Amino acid sequence: MDRQMVGSASKGRLQVEVRHHGASAVVTPAGELDHHTAEALREPLEACVEEGYARLVVDCSRLEFCDSTGLNVLLGARLKAEAEGGAVHLVAMQPVVARVFEITGAEAVFTVHDSLDTALVE
């Protein structure tokens, strides 16, 4: 796999790494995604779309918490990616994070994968 580290950002309890894999941008948030940390994820997601990576793969395996603000960041990224012909794929959600998507019904608007390898094959 051609996984190249592109960048990372940190804001308090959330760190975000971005790397490219072919036509996909793989964005890995680690920690807690909430009102205080949402910009740390929003900015790299939007930058990826602006750079031409409309296929965003968000690796949630290290995401420990996500509130409604975090959910809105991902929904906003989805709209921007789809406007450019892409999509947002979510990978390896922890049960506490998956529950937020389940309760709100947001799981229906994302493609969810069990593993990063599966998400990158498509």
Backbone as a ProteinNet text record, in pm:
[ID]
protein_1_A
[PRIMARY]
MDRQMVGSASKGRLQVEVRHHGASAVVTPAGELDHHTAEALREPLEACVEEGYARLVVDCSRLEFCDSTGLNVLLGARLKAEAEGGAVHLVAMQPVVARVFEITGAEAVFTVHDSLDTALVE
[TERTIARY]
82	0	86.3	36.6	115.1	58.9	92.1	43.7	152.2	125.1	220.7	165.1	243.1	200.2	201.9	90.9	80.1	84.5	18.6	18.9	-55.8	-47.1	-121.2	-151.6	-255	-294.5	-337.7	-332.9	-374.5	-445.6	-556.2	-625	-679.5	-611.1	-657.6	-664	-786	-805.7	-820.8	-793.8	-807.5	-684.2	-630.3	-521.1	-572.5	-531.5	-577.8	-458.6	-451.1	-346.8	-412.5	-343.5	-392.8	-283.2	-323.2	-230.2	-310.6	-241.3	-308.8	-281.9	-384	-372.6	-443.6	-366.3	-426.8	-513.9	-640.3	-733.6	-804	-772.7	-838.8	-749.2	-813.6	-745.9	-791.6	-696	-727.3	-704.1	-812.2	-807.8	-833.6	-739.5	-749.9	-756.2	-877	-887.6	-863.8	-792.2	-765.1	-799	-885.9	-925.5	-1073.6	-1110.1	-1249.4	-1288.5	-1393.4	-1444.5	-1569.9	-1558.2	-1670.7	-1663	-1745.7	-1753	-1615.6	-1533.2	-1403.2	-1297.4	-1314.8	-1210.8	-1254.3	-1376.9	-1432.7	-1350.9	-1299.8	-1222.5	-1096.8	-1040	-920.1	-948.6	-1073.2	-1110.4	-1169.1	-1249.5	-1313.2	-1209.6	-1107.4	-1007.8	-936.3	-883.3	-817.3	-913.8	-1037.6	-1135.2	-1163.3	-1186.7	-1213	-1091	-971.9	-849.1	-832	-865.1	-852.6	-941.4	-1065.1	-1157.6	-1104.8	-1056.5	-1001.8	-881	-805.1	-686.6	-721.4	-850.6	-893	-917.2	-911.7	-940.5	-1084.9	-1178	-1319.4	-1361.5	-1275.8	-1304.7	-1230.8	-1307.8	-1250	-1278	-1173.8	-1186.2	-1147.8	-1245.2	-1221.2	-1204.7	-1082.2	-1049.4	-1084	-1194	-1245.5	-1193.7	-1098.3	-1052.5	-992.5	-944.1	-883.6	-970.8	-1094	-1187.6	-1261.7	-1244.5	-1299.5	-1437.4	-1473.1	-1599.9	-1637.3	-1766.2	-1815.1	-1951.3	-1964.7	-2094.5	-2159.4	-2269.2	-2343.2	-2261.4	-2171.2	-2086.3	-1993.3	-1936.6	-1851.3	-1927.9	-2047.3	-2133.4	-2160.6	-2187.4	-2211.5	-2089.1	-1969.9	-1847.6	-1841.7	-1870.1	-1866.1	-1976.7	-2094.4	-2204	-2169.4	-2107.8	-2064.9	-1959.8	-1865.1	-1761.7	-1824.3	-1926	-1996.2	-2058.3	-2123.3	-2185.7	-2081.9	-1969.6	-1864.5	-1802	-1778.6	-1720.7	-1816.9	-1944.5	-2042.6	-2059.2	-2045.5	-2054.3	-1941.9	-1832	-1718.1	-1715.1	-1823.6	-1832	-1774	-1748.4	-1688.1	-1783.8	-1725.2	-1803.4	-1714.7	-1780.2	-1709.2	-1737.3	-1630.6	-1639.8	-1588.3	-1663.3	-1623.1	-1572.8	-1467.1	-1400.9	-1385.3	-1412.7	-1378.6	-1427.3	-1555.9	-1610.6	-1618.7	-1573.2	-1586.6	-1735.5	-1779.9	-1922.9	-1982.6	-1910.4	-1964.5	-1985.1	-1900	-1913.7	-2022.8	-2023.5	-2125.3	-2265.3	-2278.8	-2409.9	-2467.3	-2382.9	-2427.5	-2485.2	-2418.4	-2465.1	-2594.9	-2603.1	-2723	-2843.7	-2826.7	-2936	-2989.8	-2899.9	-2940.3	-2983.9	-2955.9	-2988.3	-2882.9	-2775.7	-2670.9	-2596.3	-2601.6	-2532.3	-2585.1	-2710.1	-2771.8	-2713.5	-2647.2	-2595.8	-2445.3	-2381.9	-2239.6	-2220.5	-2112.7	-2070	-1977.2	-2010.6	-1933.3	-1861.4	-1732.2	-1649.8	-1592.9	-1571	-1510.7	-1361	-1295.1	-1149.4	-1104.5	-988.8	-930.3	-900.6	-848.2	-817.2	-940.7	-1053.6	-1179.3	-1221.3	-1209.4	-1248.2	-1161.6	-1035.1	-942.7	-950.6	-1012.5	-1025.1	-1125.9	-1231	-1339.4	-1300.1
-118.3	0	124.5	224.2	346	447.8	427.8	516.2	618	740.7	847	939.3	966.7	1059.8	1199.5	1266	1398.3	1505.7	1481.7	1584.5	1540.7	1621.6	1593.1	1724.2	1720.9	1838.4	1791	1879.5	1843.7	1962.9	1936	2040	1974.8	1996.8	1942.6	1791.6	1740.8	1597.2	1523.2	1589.3	1524.4	1549.1	1441.2	1450.3	1393.8	1454.6	1412.1	1392.8	1275.6	1245.6	1231.2	1277.6	1266.6	1204.6	1108.2	1049.3	1015.8	997.6	967.4	823.6	763.7	627.7	626.5	637.8	646.7	770.6	752.7	864.7	899.4	828.3	850.6	927.8	1009.4	1070	992	942.4	869.2	964.3	994.1	1087.7	1008	1016.5	938.4	1030.7	1050.8	1126.3	1032.7	1081.7	1002	1085.4	1032	1102.3	1132.6	1252.3	1290.3	1399.5	1372.1	1466.7	1531.9	1659.7	1731.1	1879	1958.6	2102	2169.6	2129.9	2193.9	2149	2033.2	1978	1964.6	2000.5	1976.7	2041.5	2161.7	2230.4	2152.5	2079.3	2000.2	1890.7	1850.1	1753.1	1822.1	1924	1993.7	2047.5	2113.3	2176	2076.9	1965.2	1872.3	1804.7	1777.2	1718	1812.6	1939.2	2037.3	2057.8	2057.7	2073.5	1958.4	1837.5	1721.3	1738.1	1780.7	1800.6	1911.6	2019.8	2130.5	2087.8	1990.6	1940.3	1834.7	1803.5	1707.6	1566.7	1545.8	1414.6	1411.8	1385.9	1386	1253.7	1151.9	1024.7	1027.2	1048.8	1059.9	932.9	874.7	756.8	800.3	798.9	841.3	716	693.9	578.3	612.4	558.6	589.9	495.4	411.9	310.4	370.2	494.2	558.2	670.8	680.8	782.4	727.9	794.1	746.2	801.5	915.4	982	1071.7	1083	1174	1226.2	1358.6	1417.2	1471.7	1545.9	1596.4	1694.4	1767.8	1859.1	1780.3	1673.6	1587.8	1523.8	1478.9	1420.7	1523.3	1647.6	1752.4	1781.3	1770.9	1787.9	1681.5	1557.4	1448.3	1462	1505.1	1527.3	1640.7	1746	1856.8	1813.3	1731.6	1679.4	1592.3	1516.7	1431.6	1515.8	1624.7	1711.7	1771.7	1816.7	1875.3	1770.1	1651.3	1544.2	1503	1488.7	1448.7	1555.7	1682.2	1790.4	1780.3	1715.6	1697	1556.2	1481.6	1347.2	1238.3	1269	1171.7	1126.3	1083.3	1032	1026.7	1008.1	985.3	842.3	767.6	630	627.2	565	552.4	411.7	402.5	274.2	246.2	122.9	69.3	155.4	188.1	269.5	189	251.1	191.7	192.1	100.7	93.8	224.8	299.5	424.8	527.6	527.1	618.9	568.6	440.2	381.9	407.1	409.3	430.4	568.4	669.6	804.5	803.4	733.4	725.3	645.1	542.2	457.8	534.5	602.4	676	785.8	855.2	968.2	927.1	803.8	758.6	797.4	860.6	906.3	791	674.1	558.7	529.1	568.8	541.2	625.2	736.4	823	806.4	719.3	691.1	545.4	519.1	381.7	347.3	240.9	202.3	71.1	67	-51.3	-101.2	-230.9	-288.8	-263.1	-255.2	-238.2	-136.4	-79.7	16.5	-49.3	-170.4	-241.2	-256.9	-290.2	-305.5	-172.9	-65	67.5	111.8	74.9	118.8	36	-81.4	-167.7	-110.8	-51.5	-3	118
0	0	0	-70	-77.9	21.7	147.2	254.2	286.3	254.6	277.9	384.9	487.1	590.5	531.4	537.8	480.2	586.1	697.9	800.6	923.7	1024.2	1145.4	1215.7	1296	1373.7	1510.8	1606.5	1740.9	1803.1	1867.5	1942.8	2068.3	2179	2306	2305.2	2314.6	2329.4	2197.3	2084.8	1954.9	1869.9	1817.8	1721.4	1590.2	1479.4	1348.2	1256.6	1198.1	1099.6	963.6	859.8	722.6	637.2	556.4	459.5	334.8	225.9	100.2	60.5	4.1	-47.1	-181.9	-289.7	-421.5	-431.2	-470.5	-485	-354	-247.6	-119.1	-23.1	57.9	172.3	294.7	371.8	493.7	610.7	682	793.6	921.1	1014.5	1137.8	1259	1312.3	1436.8	1555.6	1655.7	1775.3	1897.5	1981.5	2103	2103.9	2151.9	2169.9	2070.1	1993.8	1895.1	1951.6	1987.4	2046.8	2008.7	2073.6	2044.1	2050.2	2143.6	2164	2064.5	2004.8	1917.3	1771.9	1740.3	1607.2	1495.4	1517.6	1413.4	1375.1	1470.1	1441.6	1338.8	1325.6	1223.1	1101.2	1119.7	1007.9	908.8	959.7	872.9	781.5	831.9	740.1	642.4	685.6	593.9	478.1	508.5	403.3	314.4	373.3	295	196.7	239.2	150.1	27	48.4	-64.1	-154.7	-96.3	-175.1	-257.1	-206.2	-276.8	-381.2	-395.4	-497	-447	-318.1	-259.7	-211.3	-303.1	-266.9	-203.2	-212.5	-145.1	-11.7	94.6	228.4	306.4	360.2	444.5	585.9	675.2	813.4	898.4	942.3	1025.6	1170.1	1218	1352.6	1460	1427.9	1522.9	1649.5	1643.9	1761.1	1816.5	1764.3	1811.5	1932.9	2046.6	2173.7	2204.9	2143.4	2174	2057.5	2030.3	1927.3	1971	1979.5	2013.5	1886.9	1903.9	1788.5	1704.1	1766.6	1690.5	1599.2	1650.9	1569	1455.9	1486.2	1383.4	1273.9	1312.2	1213.4	1127.6	1183.5	1105	995.6	1032.2	934.5	830.4	873.2	777.9	681.1	731.7	645.8	545.7	590.7	500.7	392.9	431.8	336	225	261.4	161.3	67.2	121.1	37.5	-54.2	-1.6	-83.1	-194.5	-161.1	-261.9	-369.3	-333	-431.9	-534.2	-496	-585	-645.6	-628.6	-685.4	-597.5	-473.4	-382.6	-274.3	-162.6	-50.4	72.8	186.7	312.7	356.3	379.5	426.8	570.2	658.6	798.7	824.9	903.6	925.7	1074.4	1113.3	1245.4	1361.2	1360	1468.6	1598.2	1705.7	1837.8	1874.8	1960	1994.4	2044.5	2126.4	2180.1	2068.8	1968.6	1854.6	1760.8	1734.1	1645.6	1700.7	1831.7	1894.1	1860	1854.1	1817	1675.6	1586	1447.7	1438.4	1519.3	1521	1574.9	1686.5	1750.7	1659.2	1590.5	1506.9	1367.3	1329.9	1195.1	1092.6	1136.9	1044.8	979.2	1039.2	979.7	839.4	812	682	569.2	599.3	493.5	470.1	545.9	528.4	489.4	418.8	397.1	512.6	584.8	702.6	673.6	706.3	683.4	815.6	822.9	943.5	952.7	837.1	839.3	734.6	758.7	666.4	533.2	536.4	411.3	323.6	385	310.4	248.9	324.9	275.2	159.6	161.1	56.8	-69.4	-62.8	-181	-279.1	-228.3	-314	-393.7
[MASK]
++++++++++++++++++++++++++++++++++++++++++++++++++++++++++++++++++++++++++++++++++++++++++++++++++++++++++++++++++++++++++

